[in-house]
Tab-separated table of C-alpha atoms and ligand atoms in Angstrom:
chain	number	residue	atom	x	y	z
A	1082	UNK	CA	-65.450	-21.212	-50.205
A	1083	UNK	CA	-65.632	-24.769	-48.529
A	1084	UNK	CA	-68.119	-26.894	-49.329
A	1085	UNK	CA	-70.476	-27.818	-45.932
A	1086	UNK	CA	-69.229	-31.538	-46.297
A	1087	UNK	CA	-66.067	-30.398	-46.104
A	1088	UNK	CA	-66.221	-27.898	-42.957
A	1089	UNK	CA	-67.908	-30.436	-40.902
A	1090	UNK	CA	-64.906	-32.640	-42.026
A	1091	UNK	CA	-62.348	-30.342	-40.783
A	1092	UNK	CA	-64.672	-29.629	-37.310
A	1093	UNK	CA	-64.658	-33.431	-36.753
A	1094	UNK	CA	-60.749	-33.468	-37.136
A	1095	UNK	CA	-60.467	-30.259	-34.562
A	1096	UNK	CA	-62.629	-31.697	-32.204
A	1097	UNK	CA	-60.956	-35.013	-32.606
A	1098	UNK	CA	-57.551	-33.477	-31.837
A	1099	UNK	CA	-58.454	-31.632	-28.993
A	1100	UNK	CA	-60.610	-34.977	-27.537
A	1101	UNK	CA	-56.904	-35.953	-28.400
A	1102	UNK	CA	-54.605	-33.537	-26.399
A	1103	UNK	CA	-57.730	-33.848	-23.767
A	1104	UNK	CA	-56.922	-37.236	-22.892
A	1105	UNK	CA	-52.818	-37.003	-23.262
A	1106	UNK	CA	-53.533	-34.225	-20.625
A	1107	UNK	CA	-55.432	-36.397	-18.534
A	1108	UNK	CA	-53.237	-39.334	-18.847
A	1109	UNK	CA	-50.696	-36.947	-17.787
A	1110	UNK	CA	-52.249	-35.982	-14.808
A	1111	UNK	CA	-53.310	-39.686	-13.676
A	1112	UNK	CA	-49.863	-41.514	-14.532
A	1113	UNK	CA	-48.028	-42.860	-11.609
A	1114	UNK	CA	-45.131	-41.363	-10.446
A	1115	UNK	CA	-42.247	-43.164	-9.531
A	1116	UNK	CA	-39.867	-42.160	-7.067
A	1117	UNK	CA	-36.389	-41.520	-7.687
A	1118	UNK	CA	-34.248	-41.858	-4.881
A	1119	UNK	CA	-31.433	-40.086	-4.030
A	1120	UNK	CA	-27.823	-41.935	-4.329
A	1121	UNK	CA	-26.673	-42.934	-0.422
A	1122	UNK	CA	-23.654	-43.507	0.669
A	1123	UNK	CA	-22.900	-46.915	2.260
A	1124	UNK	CA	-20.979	-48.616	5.427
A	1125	UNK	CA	-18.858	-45.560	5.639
A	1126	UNK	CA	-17.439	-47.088	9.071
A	1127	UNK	CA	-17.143	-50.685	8.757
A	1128	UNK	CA	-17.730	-52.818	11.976
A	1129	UNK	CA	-14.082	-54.288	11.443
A	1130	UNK	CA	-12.701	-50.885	12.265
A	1131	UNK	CA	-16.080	-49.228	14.273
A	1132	UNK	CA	-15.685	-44.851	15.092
A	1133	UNK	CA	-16.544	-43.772	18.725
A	1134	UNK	CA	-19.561	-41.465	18.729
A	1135	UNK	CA	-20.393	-39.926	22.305
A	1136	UNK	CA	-23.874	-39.177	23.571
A	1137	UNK	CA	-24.913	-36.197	23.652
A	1138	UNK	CA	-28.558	-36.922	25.628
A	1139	UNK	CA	-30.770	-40.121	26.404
A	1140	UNK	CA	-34.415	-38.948	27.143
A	1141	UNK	CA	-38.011	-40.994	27.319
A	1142	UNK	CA	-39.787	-40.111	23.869
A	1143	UNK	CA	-42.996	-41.943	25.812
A	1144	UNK	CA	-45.972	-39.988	25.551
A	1145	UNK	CA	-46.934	-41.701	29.351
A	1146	UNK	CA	-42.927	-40.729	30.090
A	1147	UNK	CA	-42.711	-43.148	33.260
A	1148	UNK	CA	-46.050	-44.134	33.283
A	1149	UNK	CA	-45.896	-46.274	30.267
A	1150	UNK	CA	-44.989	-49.996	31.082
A	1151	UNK	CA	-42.493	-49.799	28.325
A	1152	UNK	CA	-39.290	-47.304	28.072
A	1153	UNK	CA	-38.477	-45.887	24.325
A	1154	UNK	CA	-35.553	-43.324	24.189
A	1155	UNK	CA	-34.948	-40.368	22.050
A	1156	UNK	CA	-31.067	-40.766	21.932
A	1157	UNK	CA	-28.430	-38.309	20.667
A	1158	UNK	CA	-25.126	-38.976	19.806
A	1159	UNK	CA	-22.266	-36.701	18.285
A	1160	UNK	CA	-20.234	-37.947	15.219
A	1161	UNK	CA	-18.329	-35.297	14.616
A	1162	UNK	CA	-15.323	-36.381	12.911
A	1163	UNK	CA	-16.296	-39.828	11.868
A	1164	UNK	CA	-17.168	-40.688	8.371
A	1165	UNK	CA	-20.616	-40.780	9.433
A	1166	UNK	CA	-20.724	-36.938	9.806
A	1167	UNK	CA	-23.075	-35.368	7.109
A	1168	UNK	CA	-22.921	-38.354	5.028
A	1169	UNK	CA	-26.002	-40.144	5.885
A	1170	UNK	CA	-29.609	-39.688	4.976
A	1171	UNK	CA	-33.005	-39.729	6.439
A	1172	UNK	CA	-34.774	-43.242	6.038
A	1173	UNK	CA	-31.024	-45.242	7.094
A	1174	UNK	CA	-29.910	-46.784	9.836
A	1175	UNK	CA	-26.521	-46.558	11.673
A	1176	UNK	CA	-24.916	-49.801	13.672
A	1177	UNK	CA	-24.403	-49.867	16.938
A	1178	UNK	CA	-21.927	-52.513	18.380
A	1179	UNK	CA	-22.458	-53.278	22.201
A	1180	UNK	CA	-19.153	-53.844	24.631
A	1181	UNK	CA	-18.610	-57.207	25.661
A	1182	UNK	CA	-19.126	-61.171	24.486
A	1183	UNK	CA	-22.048	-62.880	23.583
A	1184	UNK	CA	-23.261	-66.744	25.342
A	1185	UNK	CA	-20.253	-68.312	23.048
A	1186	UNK	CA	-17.828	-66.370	24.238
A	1187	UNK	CA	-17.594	-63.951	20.839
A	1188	UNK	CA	-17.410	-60.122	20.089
A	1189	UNK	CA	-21.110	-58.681	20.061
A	1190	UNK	CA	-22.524	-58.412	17.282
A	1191	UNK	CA	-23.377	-55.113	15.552
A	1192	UNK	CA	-27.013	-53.872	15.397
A	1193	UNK	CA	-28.898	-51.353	13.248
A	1194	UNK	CA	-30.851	-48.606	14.225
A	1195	UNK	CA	-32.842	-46.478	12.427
A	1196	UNK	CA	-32.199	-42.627	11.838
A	1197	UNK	CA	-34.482	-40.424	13.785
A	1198	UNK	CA	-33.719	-37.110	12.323
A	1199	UNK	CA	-33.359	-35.560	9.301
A	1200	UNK	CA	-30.524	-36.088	6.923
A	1201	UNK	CA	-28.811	-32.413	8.300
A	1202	UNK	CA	-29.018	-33.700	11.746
A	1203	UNK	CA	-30.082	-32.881	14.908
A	1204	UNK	CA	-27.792	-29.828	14.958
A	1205	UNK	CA	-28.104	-28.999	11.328
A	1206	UNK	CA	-24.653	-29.887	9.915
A	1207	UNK	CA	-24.914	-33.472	9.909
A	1208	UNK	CA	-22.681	-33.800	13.147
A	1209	UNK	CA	-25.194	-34.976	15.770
A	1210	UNK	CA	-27.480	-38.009	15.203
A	1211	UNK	CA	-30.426	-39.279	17.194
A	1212	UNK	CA	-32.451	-42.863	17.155
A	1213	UNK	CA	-35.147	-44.213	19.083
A	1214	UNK	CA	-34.056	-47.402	21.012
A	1215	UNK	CA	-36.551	-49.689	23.262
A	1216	UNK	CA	-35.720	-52.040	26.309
A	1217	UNK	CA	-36.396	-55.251	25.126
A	1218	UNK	CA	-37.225	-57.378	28.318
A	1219	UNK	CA	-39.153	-60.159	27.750
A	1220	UNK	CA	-39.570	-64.176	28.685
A	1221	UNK	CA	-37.023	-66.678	27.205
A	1222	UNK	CA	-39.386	-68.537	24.672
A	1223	UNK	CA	-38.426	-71.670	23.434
A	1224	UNK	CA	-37.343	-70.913	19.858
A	1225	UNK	CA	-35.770	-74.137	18.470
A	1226	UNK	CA	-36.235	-77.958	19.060
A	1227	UNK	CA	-34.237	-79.073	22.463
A	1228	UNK	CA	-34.539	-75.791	23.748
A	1229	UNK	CA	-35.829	-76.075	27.733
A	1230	UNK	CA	-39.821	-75.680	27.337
A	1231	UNK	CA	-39.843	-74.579	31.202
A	1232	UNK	CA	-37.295	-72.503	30.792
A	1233	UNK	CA	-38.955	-68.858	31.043
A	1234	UNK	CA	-36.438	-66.886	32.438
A	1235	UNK	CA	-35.975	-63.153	31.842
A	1236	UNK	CA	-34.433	-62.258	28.705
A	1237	UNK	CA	-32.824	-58.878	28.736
A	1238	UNK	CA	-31.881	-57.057	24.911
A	1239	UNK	CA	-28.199	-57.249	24.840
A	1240	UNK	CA	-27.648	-53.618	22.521
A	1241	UNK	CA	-31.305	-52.058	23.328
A	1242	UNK	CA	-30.761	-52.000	27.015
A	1243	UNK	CA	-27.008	-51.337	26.639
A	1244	UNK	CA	-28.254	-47.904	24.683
A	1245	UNK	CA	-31.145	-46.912	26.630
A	1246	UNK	CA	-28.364	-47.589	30.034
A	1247	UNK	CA	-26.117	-44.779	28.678
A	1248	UNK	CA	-25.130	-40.739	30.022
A	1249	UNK	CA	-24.481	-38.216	28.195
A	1250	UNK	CA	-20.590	-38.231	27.279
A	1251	UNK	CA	-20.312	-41.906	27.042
A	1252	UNK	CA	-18.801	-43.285	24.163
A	1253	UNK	CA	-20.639	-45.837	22.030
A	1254	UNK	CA	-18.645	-47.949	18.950
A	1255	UNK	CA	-20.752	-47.030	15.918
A	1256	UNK	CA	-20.949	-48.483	12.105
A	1257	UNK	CA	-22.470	-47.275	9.191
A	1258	UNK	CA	-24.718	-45.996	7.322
A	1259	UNK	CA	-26.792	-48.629	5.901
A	1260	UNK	CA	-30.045	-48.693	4.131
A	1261	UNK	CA	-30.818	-47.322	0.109
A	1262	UNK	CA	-34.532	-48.146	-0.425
A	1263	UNK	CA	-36.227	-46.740	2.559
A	1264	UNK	CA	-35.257	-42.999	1.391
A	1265	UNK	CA	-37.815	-39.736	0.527
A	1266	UNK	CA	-37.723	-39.147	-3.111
A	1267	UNK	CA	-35.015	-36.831	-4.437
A	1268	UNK	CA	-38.093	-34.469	-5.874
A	1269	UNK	CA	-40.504	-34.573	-2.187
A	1270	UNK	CA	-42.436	-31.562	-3.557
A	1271	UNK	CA	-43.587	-34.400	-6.556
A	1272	UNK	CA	-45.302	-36.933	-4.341
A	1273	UNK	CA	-47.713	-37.019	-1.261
A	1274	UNK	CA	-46.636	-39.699	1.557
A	1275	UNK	CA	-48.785	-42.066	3.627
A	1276	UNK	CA	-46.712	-42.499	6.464
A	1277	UNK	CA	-47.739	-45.567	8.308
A	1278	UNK	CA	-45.674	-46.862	11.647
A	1279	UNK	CA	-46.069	-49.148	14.691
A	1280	UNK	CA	-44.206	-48.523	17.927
A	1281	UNK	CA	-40.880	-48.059	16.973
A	1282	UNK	CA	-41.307	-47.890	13.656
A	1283	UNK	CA	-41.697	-44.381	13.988
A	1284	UNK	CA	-37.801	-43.273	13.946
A	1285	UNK	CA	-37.788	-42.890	10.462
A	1286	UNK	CA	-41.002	-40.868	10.229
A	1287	UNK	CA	-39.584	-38.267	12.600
A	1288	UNK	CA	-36.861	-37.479	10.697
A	1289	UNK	CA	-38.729	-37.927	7.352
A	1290	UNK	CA	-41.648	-35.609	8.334
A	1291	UNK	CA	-39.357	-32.926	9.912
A	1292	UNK	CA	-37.244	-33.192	6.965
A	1293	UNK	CA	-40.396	-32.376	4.651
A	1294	UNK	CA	-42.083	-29.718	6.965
A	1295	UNK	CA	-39.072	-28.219	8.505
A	1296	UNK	CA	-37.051	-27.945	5.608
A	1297	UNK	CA	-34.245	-24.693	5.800
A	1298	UNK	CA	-35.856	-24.486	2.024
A	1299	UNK	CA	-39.056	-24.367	2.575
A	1300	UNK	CA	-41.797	-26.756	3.949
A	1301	UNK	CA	-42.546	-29.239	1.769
A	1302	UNK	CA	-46.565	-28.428	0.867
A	1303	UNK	CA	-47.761	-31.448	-0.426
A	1304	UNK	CA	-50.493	-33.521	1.533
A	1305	UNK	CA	-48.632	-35.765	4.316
A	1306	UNK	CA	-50.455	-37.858	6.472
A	1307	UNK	CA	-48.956	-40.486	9.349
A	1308	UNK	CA	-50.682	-43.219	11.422
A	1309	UNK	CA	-49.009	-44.373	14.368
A	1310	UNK	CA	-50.039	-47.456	15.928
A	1311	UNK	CA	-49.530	-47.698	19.707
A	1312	UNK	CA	-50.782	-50.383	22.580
A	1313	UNK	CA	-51.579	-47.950	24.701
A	1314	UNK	CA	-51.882	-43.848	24.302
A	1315	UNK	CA	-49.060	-43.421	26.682
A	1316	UNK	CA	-46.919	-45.794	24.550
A	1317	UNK	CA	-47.376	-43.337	21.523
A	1318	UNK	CA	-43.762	-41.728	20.995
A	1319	UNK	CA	-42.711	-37.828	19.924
A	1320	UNK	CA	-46.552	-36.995	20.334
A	1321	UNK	CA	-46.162	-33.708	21.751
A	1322	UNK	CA	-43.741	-33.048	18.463
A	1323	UNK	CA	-46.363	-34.451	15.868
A	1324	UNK	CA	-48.942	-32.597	17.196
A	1325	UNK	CA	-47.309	-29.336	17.028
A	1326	UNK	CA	-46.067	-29.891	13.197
A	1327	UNK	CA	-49.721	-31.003	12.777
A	1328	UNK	CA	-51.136	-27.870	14.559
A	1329	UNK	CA	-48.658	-25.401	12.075
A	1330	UNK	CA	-48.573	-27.051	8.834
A	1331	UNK	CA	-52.087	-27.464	6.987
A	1332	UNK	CA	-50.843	-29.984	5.349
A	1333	UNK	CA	-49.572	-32.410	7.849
A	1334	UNK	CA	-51.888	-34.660	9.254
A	1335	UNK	CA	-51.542	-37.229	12.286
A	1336	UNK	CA	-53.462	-40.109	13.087
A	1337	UNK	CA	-53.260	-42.565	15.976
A	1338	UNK	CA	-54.332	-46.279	15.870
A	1339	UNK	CA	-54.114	-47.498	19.644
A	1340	UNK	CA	-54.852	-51.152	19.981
A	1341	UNK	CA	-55.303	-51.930	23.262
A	1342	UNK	CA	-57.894	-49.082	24.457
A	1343	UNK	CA	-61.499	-49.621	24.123
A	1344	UNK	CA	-62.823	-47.043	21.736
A	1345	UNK	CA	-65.979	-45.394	22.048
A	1346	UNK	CA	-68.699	-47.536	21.539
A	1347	UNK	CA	-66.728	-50.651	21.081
A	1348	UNK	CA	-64.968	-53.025	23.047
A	1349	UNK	CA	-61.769	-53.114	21.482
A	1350	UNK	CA	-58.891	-50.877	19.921
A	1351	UNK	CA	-57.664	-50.510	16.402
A	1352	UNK	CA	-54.456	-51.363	14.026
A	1353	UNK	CA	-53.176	-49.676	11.605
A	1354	UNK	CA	-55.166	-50.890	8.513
A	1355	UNK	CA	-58.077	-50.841	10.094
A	1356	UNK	CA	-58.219	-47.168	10.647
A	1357	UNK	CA	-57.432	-46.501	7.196
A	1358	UNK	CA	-60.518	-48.834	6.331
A	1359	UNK	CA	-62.551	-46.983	8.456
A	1360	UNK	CA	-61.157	-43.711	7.018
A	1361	UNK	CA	-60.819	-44.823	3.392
A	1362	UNK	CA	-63.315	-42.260	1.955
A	1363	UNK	CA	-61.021	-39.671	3.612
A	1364	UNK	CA	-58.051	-41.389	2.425
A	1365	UNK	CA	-59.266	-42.291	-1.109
A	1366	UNK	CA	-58.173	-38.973	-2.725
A	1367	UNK	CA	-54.897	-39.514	-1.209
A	1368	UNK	CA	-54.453	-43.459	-2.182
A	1369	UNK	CA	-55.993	-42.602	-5.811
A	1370	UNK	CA	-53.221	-39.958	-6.890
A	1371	UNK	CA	-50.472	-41.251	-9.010
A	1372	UNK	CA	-47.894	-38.758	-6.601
A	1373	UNK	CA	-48.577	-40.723	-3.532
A	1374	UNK	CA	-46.119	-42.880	-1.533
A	1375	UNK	CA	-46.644	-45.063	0.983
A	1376	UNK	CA	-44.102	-45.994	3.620
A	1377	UNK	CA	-44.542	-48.838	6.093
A	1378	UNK	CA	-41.988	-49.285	9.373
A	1379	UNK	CA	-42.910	-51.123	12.382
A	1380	UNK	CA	-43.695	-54.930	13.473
A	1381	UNK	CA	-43.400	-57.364	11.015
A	1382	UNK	CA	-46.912	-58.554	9.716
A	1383	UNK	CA	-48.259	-54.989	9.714
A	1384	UNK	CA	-48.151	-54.999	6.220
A	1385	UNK	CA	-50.450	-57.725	5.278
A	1386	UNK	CA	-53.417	-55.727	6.619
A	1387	UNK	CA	-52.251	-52.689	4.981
A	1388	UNK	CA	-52.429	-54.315	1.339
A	1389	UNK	CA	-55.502	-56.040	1.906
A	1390	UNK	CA	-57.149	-52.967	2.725
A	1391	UNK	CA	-55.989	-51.099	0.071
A	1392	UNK	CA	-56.586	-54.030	-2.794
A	1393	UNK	CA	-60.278	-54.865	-1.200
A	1394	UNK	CA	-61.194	-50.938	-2.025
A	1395	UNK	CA	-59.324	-50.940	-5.644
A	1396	UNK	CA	-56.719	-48.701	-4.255
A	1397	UNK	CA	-53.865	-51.141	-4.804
A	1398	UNK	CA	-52.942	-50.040	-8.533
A	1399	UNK	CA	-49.635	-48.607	-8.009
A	1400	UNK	CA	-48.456	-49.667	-4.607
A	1401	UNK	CA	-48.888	-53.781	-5.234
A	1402	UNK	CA	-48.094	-56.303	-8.061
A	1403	UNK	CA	-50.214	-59.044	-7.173
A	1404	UNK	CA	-49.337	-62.801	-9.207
A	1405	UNK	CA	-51.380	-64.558	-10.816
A	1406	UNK	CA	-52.860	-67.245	-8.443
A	1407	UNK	CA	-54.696	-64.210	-6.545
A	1408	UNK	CA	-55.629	-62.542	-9.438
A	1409	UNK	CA	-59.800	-61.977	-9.431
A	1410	UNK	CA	-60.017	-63.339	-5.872
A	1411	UNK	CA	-61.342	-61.434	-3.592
A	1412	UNK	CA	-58.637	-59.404	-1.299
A	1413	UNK	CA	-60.653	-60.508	2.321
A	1414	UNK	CA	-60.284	-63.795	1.548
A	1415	UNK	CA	-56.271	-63.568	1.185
A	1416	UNK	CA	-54.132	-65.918	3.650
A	1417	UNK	CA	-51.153	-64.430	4.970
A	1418	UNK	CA	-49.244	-67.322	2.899
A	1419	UNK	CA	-50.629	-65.838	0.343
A	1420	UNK	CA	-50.023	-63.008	0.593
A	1421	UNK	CA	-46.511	-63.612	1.436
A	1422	UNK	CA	-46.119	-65.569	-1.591
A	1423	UNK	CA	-48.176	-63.579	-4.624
A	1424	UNK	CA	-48.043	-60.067	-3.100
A	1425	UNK	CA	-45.188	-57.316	-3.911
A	1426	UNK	CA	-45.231	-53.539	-3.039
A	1427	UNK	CA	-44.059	-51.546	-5.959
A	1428	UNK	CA	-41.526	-48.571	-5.949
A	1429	UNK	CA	-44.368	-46.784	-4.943
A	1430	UNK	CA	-44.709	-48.946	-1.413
A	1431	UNK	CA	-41.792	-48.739	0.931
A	1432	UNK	CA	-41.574	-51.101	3.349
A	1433	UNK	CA	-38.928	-51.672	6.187
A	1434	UNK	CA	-40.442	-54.132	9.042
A	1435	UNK	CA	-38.879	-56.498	11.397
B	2602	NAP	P1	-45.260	-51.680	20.077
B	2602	NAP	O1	-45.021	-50.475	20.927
B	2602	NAP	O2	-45.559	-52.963	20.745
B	2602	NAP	O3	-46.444	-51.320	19.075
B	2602	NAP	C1	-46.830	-52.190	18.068
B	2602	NAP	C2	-48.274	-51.908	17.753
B	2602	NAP	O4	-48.643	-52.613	16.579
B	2602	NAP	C3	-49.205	-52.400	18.862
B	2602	NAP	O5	-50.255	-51.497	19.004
B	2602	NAP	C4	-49.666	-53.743	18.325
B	2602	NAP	O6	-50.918	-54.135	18.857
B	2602	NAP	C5	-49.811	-53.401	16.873
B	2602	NAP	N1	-49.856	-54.588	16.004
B	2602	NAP	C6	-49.604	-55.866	16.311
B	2602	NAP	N2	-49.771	-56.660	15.236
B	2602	NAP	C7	-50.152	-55.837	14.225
B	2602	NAP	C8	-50.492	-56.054	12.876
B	2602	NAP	N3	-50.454	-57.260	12.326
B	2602	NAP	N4	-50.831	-54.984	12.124
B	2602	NAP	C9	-50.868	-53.749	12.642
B	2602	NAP	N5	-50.550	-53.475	13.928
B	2602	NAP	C10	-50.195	-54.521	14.717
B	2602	NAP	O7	-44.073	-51.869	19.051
B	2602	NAP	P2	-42.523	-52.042	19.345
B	2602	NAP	O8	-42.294	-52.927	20.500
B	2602	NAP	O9	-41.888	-50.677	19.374
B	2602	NAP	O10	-42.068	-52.809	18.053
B	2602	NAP	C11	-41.898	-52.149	16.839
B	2602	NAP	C12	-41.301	-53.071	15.803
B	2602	NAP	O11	-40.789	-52.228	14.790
B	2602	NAP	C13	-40.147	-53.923	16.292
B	2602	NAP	O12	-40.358	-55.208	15.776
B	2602	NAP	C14	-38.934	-53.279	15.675
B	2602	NAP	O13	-37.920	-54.212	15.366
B	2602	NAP	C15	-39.517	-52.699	14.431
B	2602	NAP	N6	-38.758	-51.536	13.961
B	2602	NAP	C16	-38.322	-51.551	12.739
B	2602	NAP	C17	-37.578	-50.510	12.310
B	2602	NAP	C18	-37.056	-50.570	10.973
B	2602	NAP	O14	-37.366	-51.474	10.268
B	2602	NAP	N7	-36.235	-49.614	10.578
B	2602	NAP	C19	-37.301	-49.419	13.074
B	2602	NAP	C20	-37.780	-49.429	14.305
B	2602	NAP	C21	-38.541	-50.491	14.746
B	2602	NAP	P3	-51.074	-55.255	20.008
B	2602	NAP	O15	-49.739	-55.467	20.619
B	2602	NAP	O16	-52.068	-54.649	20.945
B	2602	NAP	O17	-51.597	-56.458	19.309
């Protein structure tokens, strides 16, 4: 028989071992997860000795189709027998080197363009490959000292233009793949993705989000969510495909952020960050667990908004390692400089803007 001192002893002890396995569980549950990415393989086809891929179809992705004043592409090319045949994945790019010579008389240059479908392809083997390219036409702008400040000519993209110009059957000189950080996470059931994109930022996110939701192994069930910032509605690009996935998959939801329509009961439109602020009550649960990854792919700059959103609400633990200097300021007070100086996105953050 125990004495009473000593049973209340040995009840202290229980109850301080399971206060004890209580929090390991809980720490558990609330440490970050970092992504591990898969291994890619690299500049397969180098742009010294380029493969021919030939298109297979070049069709507006515009949600206005031609009555958007700007003209995106969903276009498909074979690769069948190049290296770049079922050995790239979702999140890289592919080059794309344009016929012709540039103003000083050289080769033209190669340039990248994101993947638009999943890593098995359009066709499912890894043998037909799709991207999202945009007529660039513009103004000349004066970029550099003793450049003409009255010269304002029209500027025409060189390899966008080229792209969006050809038939189906053409041949195109391709390179590739590039790109290992801007990849889904080897384990996607692990994690739940913010997905957030401007214009043509989106390419990625159509192959990432079929990859997850359409997946020959099963649909990915974790919670996915994408914002897609647009000018205009009729700018906004594979609409008709996001709202289907959206419409059969629970799980999957998509947001748009158009900036240059007047929204009800205001006199402007909205970016990117500034829906999530004035969603983040809805998006807290998703920005608070340790599974979630966010993903960032559009204009450069969009970024700044997004992390002072997140780090004025106390949702930046785990997406951004902020230095010293900014360290108990207050997030709306942040400078672009500074941010572009003190901020970082973690593993957790994936960013690919330009
Ligand atoms: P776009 O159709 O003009 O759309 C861009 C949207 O972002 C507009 O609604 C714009 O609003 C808004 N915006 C402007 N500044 C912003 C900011 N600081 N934060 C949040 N939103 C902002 O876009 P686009 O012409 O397709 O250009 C897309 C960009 O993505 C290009 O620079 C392209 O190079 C890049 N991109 C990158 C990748 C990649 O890295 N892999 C892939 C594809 C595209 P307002 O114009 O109304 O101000």
């Amino acid at each position: 028989m125990y004495a009473p001192a000593h049973r209340q002893a040995v009840r202290s002890r229980f109850h301080l071992r399971r206060l004890q396995l209580q929090c390991a569980a809980l720490r558990e549950q609330t440490k970050t997860i970092e992504p591990v990415l898969p291994q890619v393989k690299m500049n397969l086809i180098s742009v010294k000795a380029p493969a021919t891929a030939r298109v297979v179809s070049n069709d507006l992705c515009l949600k206005g189709g031609v009555k958007s004043a700007s003209f995106v592409r969903h276009l498909v090319v074979d690769v069948t027998g190049t290296p770049l045949a079922g050995s790239f994945l979702v999140g890289q790019s592919f080059g794309v080197i344009p016929p012709g010579e540039d103003g000083r008389g050289k080769p033209q240059k190669v340039r990248l363009f994101s993947i638009a479908c999943p890593s098995w392809g359009e066709d499912g083997q890894g043998n037909i490959v799709s991207t999202t390219p945009k007529r660039v036409i513009d103004e000349f702008k004066p970029q550099k000292p003793g450049d003409d400040s009255q010269d304002h000519a029209l500027f025409l993209g060189v390899c966008s233009n080229y792209l969006c110009d050809q038939r189906p059957g053409a041949e195109v000189k391709i390179t590739g793949p590039s790109g290992r950080r801007f990849l889904l996470p080897l384990d996607t059931a692990a994690h739940e993705y913010l997905f957030l994109a401007t214009g043509t930022g989106i390419a990625p996110f159509r192959g990432m989000v079929l990859e997850l939701l359409e997946n020959p192994a099963g649909p990915c069930r974790s919670p996915i969510h994408l914002i897609m910032g647009s000018p205009y509605t009729t700018d906004l690009l594979y609409d008709d495909l996001f709202r289907r996935l959206a419409r059969e998959h629970g799980n999957f939801h998509y947001h748009t952020a158009i900036s240059r329509e007047p929204r009800p009961g205001s006199d402007r439109g909205i970016y990117v960050h500034q829906l999530i602020e004035e969603l983040i009550e809805d998006f807290r649960p998703l920005l608070e667990s340790p599974r979630t990854l966010i993903y960032i792919c559009g204009l450069l700059g969009m970024q700044f908004g997004v992390y002072q959103v997140l780090a004025t609400h106390g949702l930046g633990e785990g997406y951004l390692k902020t230095a010293e200097p900014l360290e108990g300021t207050d997030p709306g007070d942040w400078t672009i400089d500074q941010i572009k100086r003190h901020v970082r996105p973690t593993a957790r953050c994936m960013l690919e803007v330009y």
